[in-house]
PDB file with one MODEL, atoms N, CA, C and O in Angstrom:
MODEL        1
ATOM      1  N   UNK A   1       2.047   6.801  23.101  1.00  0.00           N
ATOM      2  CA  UNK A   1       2.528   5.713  22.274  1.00  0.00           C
ATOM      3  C   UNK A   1       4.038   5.808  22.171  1.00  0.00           C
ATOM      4  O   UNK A   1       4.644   6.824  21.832  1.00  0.00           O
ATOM      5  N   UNK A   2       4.649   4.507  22.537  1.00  0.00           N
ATOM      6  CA  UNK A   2       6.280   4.435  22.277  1.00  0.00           C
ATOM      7  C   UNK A   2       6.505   3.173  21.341  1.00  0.00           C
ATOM      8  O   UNK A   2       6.211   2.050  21.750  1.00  0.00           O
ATOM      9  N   UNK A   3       7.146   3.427  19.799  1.00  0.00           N
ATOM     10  CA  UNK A   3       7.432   2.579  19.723  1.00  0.00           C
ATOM     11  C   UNK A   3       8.936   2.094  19.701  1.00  0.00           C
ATOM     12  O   UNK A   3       9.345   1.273  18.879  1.00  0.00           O
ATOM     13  N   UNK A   4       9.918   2.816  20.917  1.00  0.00           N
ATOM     14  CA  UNK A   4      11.448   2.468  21.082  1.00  0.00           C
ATOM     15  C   UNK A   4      11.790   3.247  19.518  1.00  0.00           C
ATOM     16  O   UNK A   4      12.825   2.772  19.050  1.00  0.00           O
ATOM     17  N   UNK A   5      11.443   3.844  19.017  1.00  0.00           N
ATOM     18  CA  UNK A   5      12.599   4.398  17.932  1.00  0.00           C
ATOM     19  C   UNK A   5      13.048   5.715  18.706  1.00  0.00           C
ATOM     20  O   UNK A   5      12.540   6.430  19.569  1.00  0.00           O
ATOM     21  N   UNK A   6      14.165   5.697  18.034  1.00  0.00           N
ATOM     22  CA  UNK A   6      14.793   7.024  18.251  1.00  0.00           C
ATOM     23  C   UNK A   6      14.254   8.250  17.001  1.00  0.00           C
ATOM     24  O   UNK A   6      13.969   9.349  17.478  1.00  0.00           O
ATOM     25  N   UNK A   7      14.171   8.161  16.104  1.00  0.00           N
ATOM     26  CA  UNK A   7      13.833   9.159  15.325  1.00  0.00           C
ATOM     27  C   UNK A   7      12.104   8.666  14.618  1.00  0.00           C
ATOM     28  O   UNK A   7      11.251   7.836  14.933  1.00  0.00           O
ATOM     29  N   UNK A   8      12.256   9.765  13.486  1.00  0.00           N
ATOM     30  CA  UNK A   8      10.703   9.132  12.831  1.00  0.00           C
ATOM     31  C   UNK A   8      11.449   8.368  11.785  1.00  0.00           C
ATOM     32  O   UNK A   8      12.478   7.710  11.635  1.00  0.00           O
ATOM     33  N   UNK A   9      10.043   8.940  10.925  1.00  0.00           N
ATOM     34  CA  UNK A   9      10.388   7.641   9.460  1.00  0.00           C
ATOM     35  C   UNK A   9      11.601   7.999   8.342  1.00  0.00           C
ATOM     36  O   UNK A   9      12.071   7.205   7.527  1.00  0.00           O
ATOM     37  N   UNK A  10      12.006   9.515   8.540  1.00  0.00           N
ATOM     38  CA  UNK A  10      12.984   9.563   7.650  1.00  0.00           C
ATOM     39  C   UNK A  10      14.167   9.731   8.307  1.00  0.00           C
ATOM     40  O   UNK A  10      14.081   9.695   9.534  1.00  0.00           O
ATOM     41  N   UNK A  11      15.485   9.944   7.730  1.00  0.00           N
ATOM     42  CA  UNK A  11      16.683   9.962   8.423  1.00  0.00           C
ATOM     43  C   UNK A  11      17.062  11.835   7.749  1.00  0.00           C
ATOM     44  O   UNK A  11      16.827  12.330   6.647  1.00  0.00           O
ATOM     45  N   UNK A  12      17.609  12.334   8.798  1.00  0.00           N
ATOM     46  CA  UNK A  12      18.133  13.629   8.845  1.00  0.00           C
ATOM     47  C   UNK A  12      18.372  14.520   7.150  1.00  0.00           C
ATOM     48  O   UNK A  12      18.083  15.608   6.653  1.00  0.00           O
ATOM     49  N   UNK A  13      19.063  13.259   6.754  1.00  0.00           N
ATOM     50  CA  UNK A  13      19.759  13.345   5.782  1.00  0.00           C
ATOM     51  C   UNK A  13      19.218  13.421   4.386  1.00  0.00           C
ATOM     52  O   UNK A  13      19.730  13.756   3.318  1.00  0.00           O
ATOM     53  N   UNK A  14      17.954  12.981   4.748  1.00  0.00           N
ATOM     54  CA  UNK A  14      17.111  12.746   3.354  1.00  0.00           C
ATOM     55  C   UNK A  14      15.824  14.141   3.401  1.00  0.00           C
ATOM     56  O   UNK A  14      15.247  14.633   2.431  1.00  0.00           O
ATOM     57  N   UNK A  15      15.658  14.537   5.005  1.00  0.00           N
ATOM     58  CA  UNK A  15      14.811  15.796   5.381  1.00  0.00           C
ATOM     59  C   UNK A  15      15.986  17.542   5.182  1.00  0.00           C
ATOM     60  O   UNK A  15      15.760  18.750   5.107  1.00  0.00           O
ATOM     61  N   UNK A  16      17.012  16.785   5.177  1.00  0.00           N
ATOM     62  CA  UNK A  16      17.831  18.013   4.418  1.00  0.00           C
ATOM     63  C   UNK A  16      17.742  18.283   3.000  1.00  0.00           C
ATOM     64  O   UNK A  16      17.727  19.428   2.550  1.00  0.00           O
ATOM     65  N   UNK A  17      17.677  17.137   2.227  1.00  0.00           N
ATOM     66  CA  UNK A  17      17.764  17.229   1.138  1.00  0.00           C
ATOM     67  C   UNK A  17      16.410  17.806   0.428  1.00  0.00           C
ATOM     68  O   UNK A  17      16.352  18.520  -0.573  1.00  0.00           O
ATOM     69  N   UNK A  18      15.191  17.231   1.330  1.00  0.00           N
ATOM     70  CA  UNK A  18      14.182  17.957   1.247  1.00  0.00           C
ATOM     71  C   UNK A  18      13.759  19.391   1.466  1.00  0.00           C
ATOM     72  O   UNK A  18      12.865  20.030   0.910  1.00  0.00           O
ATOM     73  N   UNK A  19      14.673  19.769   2.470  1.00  0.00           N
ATOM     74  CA  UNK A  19      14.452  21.696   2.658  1.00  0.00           C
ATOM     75  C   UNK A  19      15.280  22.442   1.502  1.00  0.00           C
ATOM     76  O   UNK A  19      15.015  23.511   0.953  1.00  0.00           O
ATOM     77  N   UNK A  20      16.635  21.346   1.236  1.00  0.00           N
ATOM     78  CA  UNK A  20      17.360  22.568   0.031  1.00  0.00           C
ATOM     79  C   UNK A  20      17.085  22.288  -1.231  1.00  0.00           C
ATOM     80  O   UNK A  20      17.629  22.929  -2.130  1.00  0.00           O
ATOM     81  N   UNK A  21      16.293  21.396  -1.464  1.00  0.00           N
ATOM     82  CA  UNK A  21      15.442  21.593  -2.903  1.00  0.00           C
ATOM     83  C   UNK A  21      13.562  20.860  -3.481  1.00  0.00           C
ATOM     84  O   UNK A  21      12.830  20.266  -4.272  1.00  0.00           O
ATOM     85  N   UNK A  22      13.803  21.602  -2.215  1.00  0.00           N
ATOM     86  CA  UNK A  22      12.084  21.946  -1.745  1.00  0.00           C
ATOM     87  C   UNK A  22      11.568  22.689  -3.161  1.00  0.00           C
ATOM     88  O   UNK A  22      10.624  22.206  -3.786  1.00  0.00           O
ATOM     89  N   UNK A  23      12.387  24.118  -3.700  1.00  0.00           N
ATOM     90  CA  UNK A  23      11.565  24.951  -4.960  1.00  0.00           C
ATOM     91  C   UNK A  23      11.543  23.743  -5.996  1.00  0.00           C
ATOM     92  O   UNK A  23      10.487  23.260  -6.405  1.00  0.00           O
ATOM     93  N   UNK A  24      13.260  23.137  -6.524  1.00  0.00           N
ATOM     94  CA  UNK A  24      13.209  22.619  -7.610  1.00  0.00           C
ATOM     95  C   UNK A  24      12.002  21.257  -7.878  1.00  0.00           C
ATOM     96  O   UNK A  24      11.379  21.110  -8.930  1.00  0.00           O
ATOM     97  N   UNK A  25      11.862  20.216  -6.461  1.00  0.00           N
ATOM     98  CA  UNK A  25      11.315  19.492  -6.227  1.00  0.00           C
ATOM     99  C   UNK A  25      10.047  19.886  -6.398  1.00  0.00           C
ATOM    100  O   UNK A  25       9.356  19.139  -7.091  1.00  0.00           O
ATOM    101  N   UNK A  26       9.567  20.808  -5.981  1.00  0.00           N
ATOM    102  CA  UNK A  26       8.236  20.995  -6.291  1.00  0.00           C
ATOM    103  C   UNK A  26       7.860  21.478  -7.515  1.00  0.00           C
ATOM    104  O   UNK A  26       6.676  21.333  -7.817  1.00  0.00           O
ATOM    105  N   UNK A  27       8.641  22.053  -8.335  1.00  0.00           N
ATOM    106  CA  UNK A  27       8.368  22.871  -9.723  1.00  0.00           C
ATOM    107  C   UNK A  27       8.335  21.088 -10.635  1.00  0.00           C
ATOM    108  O   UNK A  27       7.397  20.575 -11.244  1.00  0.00           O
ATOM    109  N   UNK A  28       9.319  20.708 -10.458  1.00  0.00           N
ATOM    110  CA  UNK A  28       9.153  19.241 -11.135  1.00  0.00           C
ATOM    111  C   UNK A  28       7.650  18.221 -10.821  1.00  0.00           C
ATOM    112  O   UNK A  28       6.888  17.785 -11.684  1.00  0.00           O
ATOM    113  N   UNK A  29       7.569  18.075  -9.643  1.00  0.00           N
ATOM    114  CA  UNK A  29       5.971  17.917  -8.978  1.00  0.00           C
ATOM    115  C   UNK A  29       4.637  18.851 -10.322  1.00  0.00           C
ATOM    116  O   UNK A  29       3.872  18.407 -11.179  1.00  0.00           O
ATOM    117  N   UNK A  30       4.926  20.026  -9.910  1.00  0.00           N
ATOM    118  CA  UNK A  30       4.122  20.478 -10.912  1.00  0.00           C
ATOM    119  C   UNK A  30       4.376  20.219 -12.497  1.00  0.00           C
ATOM    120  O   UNK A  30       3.611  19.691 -13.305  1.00  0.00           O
ATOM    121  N   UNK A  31       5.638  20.732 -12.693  1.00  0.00           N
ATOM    122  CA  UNK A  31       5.903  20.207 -14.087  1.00  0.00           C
ATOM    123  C   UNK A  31       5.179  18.750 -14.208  1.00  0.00           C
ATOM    124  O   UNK A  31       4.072  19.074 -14.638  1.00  0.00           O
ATOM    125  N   UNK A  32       5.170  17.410 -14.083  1.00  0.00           N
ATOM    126  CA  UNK A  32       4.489  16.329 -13.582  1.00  0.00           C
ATOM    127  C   UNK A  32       3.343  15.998 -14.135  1.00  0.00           C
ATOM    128  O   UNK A  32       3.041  15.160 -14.984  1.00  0.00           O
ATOM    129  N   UNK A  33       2.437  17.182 -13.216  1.00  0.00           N
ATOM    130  CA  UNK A  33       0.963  16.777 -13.052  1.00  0.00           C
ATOM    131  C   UNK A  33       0.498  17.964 -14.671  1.00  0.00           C
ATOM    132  O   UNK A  33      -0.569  18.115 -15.266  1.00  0.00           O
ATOM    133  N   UNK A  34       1.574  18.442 -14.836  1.00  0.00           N
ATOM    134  CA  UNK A  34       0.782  19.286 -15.982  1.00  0.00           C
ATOM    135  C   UNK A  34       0.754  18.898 -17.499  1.00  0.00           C
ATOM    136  O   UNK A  34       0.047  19.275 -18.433  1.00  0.00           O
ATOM    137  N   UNK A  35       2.028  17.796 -17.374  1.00  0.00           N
ATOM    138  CA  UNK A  35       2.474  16.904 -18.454  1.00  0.00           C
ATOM    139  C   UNK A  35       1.429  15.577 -18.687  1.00  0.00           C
ATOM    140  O   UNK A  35       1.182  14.924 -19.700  1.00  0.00           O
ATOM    141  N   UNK A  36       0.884  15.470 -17.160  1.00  0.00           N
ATOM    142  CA  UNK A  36      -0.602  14.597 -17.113  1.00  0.00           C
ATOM    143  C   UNK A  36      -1.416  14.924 -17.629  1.00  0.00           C
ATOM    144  O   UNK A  36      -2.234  14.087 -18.012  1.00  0.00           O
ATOM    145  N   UNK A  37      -1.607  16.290 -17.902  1.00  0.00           N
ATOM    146  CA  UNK A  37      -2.913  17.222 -17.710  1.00  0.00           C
ATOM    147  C   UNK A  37      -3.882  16.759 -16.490  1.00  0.00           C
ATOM    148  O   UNK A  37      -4.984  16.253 -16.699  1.00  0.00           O
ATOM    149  N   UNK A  38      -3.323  16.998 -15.134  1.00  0.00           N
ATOM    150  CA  UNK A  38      -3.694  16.534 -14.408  1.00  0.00           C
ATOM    151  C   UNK A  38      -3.719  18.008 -13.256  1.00  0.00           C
ATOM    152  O   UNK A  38      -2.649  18.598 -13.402  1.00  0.00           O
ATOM    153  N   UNK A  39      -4.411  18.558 -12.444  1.00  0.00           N
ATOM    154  CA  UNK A  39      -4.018  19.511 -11.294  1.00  0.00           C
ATOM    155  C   UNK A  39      -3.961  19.377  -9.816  1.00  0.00           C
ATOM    156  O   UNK A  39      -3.998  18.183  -9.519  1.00  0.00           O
ATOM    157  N   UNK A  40      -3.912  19.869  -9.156  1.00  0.00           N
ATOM    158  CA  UNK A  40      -3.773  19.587  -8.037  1.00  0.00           C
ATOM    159  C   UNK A  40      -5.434  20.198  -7.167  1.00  0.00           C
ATOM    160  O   UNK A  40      -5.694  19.845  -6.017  1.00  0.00           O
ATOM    161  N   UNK A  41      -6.067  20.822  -7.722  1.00  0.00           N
ATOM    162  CA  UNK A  41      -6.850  21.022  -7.067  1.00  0.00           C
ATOM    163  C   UNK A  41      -8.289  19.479  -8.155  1.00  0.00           C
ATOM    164  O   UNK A  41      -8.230  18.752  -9.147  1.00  0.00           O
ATOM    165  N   UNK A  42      -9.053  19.732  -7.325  1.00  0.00           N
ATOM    166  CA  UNK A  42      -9.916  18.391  -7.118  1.00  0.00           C
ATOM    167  C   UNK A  42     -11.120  19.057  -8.553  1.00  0.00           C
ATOM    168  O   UNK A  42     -11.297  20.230  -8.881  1.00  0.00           O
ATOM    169  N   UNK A  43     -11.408  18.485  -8.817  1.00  0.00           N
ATOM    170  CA  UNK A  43     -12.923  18.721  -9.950  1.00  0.00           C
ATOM    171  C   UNK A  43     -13.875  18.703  -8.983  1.00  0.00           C
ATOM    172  O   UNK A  43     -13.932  17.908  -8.046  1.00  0.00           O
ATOM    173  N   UNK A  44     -14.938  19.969  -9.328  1.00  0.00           N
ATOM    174  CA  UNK A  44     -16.019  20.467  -8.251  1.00  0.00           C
ATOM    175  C   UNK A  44     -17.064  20.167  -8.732  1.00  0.00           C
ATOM    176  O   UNK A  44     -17.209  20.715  -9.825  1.00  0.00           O
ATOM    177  N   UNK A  45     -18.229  19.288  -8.321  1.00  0.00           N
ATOM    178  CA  UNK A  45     -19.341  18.711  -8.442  1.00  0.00           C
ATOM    179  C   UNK A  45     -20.337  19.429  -8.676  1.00  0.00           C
ATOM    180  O   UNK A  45     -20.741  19.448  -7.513  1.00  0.00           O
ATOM    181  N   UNK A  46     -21.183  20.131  -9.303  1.00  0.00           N
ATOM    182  CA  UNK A  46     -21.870  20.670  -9.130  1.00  0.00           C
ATOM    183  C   UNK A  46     -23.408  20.519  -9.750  1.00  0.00           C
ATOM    184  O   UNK A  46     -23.750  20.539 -10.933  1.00  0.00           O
ATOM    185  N   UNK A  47     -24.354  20.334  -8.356  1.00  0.00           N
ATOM    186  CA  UNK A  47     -25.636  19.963  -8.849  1.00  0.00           C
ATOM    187  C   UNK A  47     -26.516  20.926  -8.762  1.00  0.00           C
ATOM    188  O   UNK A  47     -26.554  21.720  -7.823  1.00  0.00           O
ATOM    189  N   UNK A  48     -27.585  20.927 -10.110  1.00  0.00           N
ATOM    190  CA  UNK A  48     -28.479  21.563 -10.404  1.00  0.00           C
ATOM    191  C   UNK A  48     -29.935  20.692 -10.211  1.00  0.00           C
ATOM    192  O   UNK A  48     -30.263  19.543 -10.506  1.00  0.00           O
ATOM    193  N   UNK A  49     -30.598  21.775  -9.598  1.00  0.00           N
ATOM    194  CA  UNK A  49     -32.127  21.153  -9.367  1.00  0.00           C
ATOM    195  C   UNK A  49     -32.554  21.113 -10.541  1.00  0.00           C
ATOM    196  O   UNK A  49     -32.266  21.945 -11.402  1.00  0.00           O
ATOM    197  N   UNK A  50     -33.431  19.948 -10.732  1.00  0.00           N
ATOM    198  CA  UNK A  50     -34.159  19.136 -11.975  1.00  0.00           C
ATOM    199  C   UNK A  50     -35.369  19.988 -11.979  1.00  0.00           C
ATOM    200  O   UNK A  50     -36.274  19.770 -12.784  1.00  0.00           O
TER     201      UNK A  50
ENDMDL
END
């Protein structure tokens, strides 16, 4: 598959900014979901025979 771009979907500049504050970015991410009371892992289903 070509679709004539030269790069992908982000520009250099915005994937830098992503590696040098990758910790803070993600601690805020968590900070986030905890202010939701929300987690990142999924709620586990669990069935019992009747």
């Amino acid at each position: 598959f070509d679709d004539a771009h030269d790069s992908g979907l982000y520009d250099w500049k915005y994937l830098r900014h992503l590696c040098d504050k990758q910790d803070t970015l993600w601690q805020d991410y968590l900070d986030k979901l905890s202010a939701a009371n929300l987690a990142r892992e999924s709620n586990v289903i669990q069935f019992k025979s009747l």
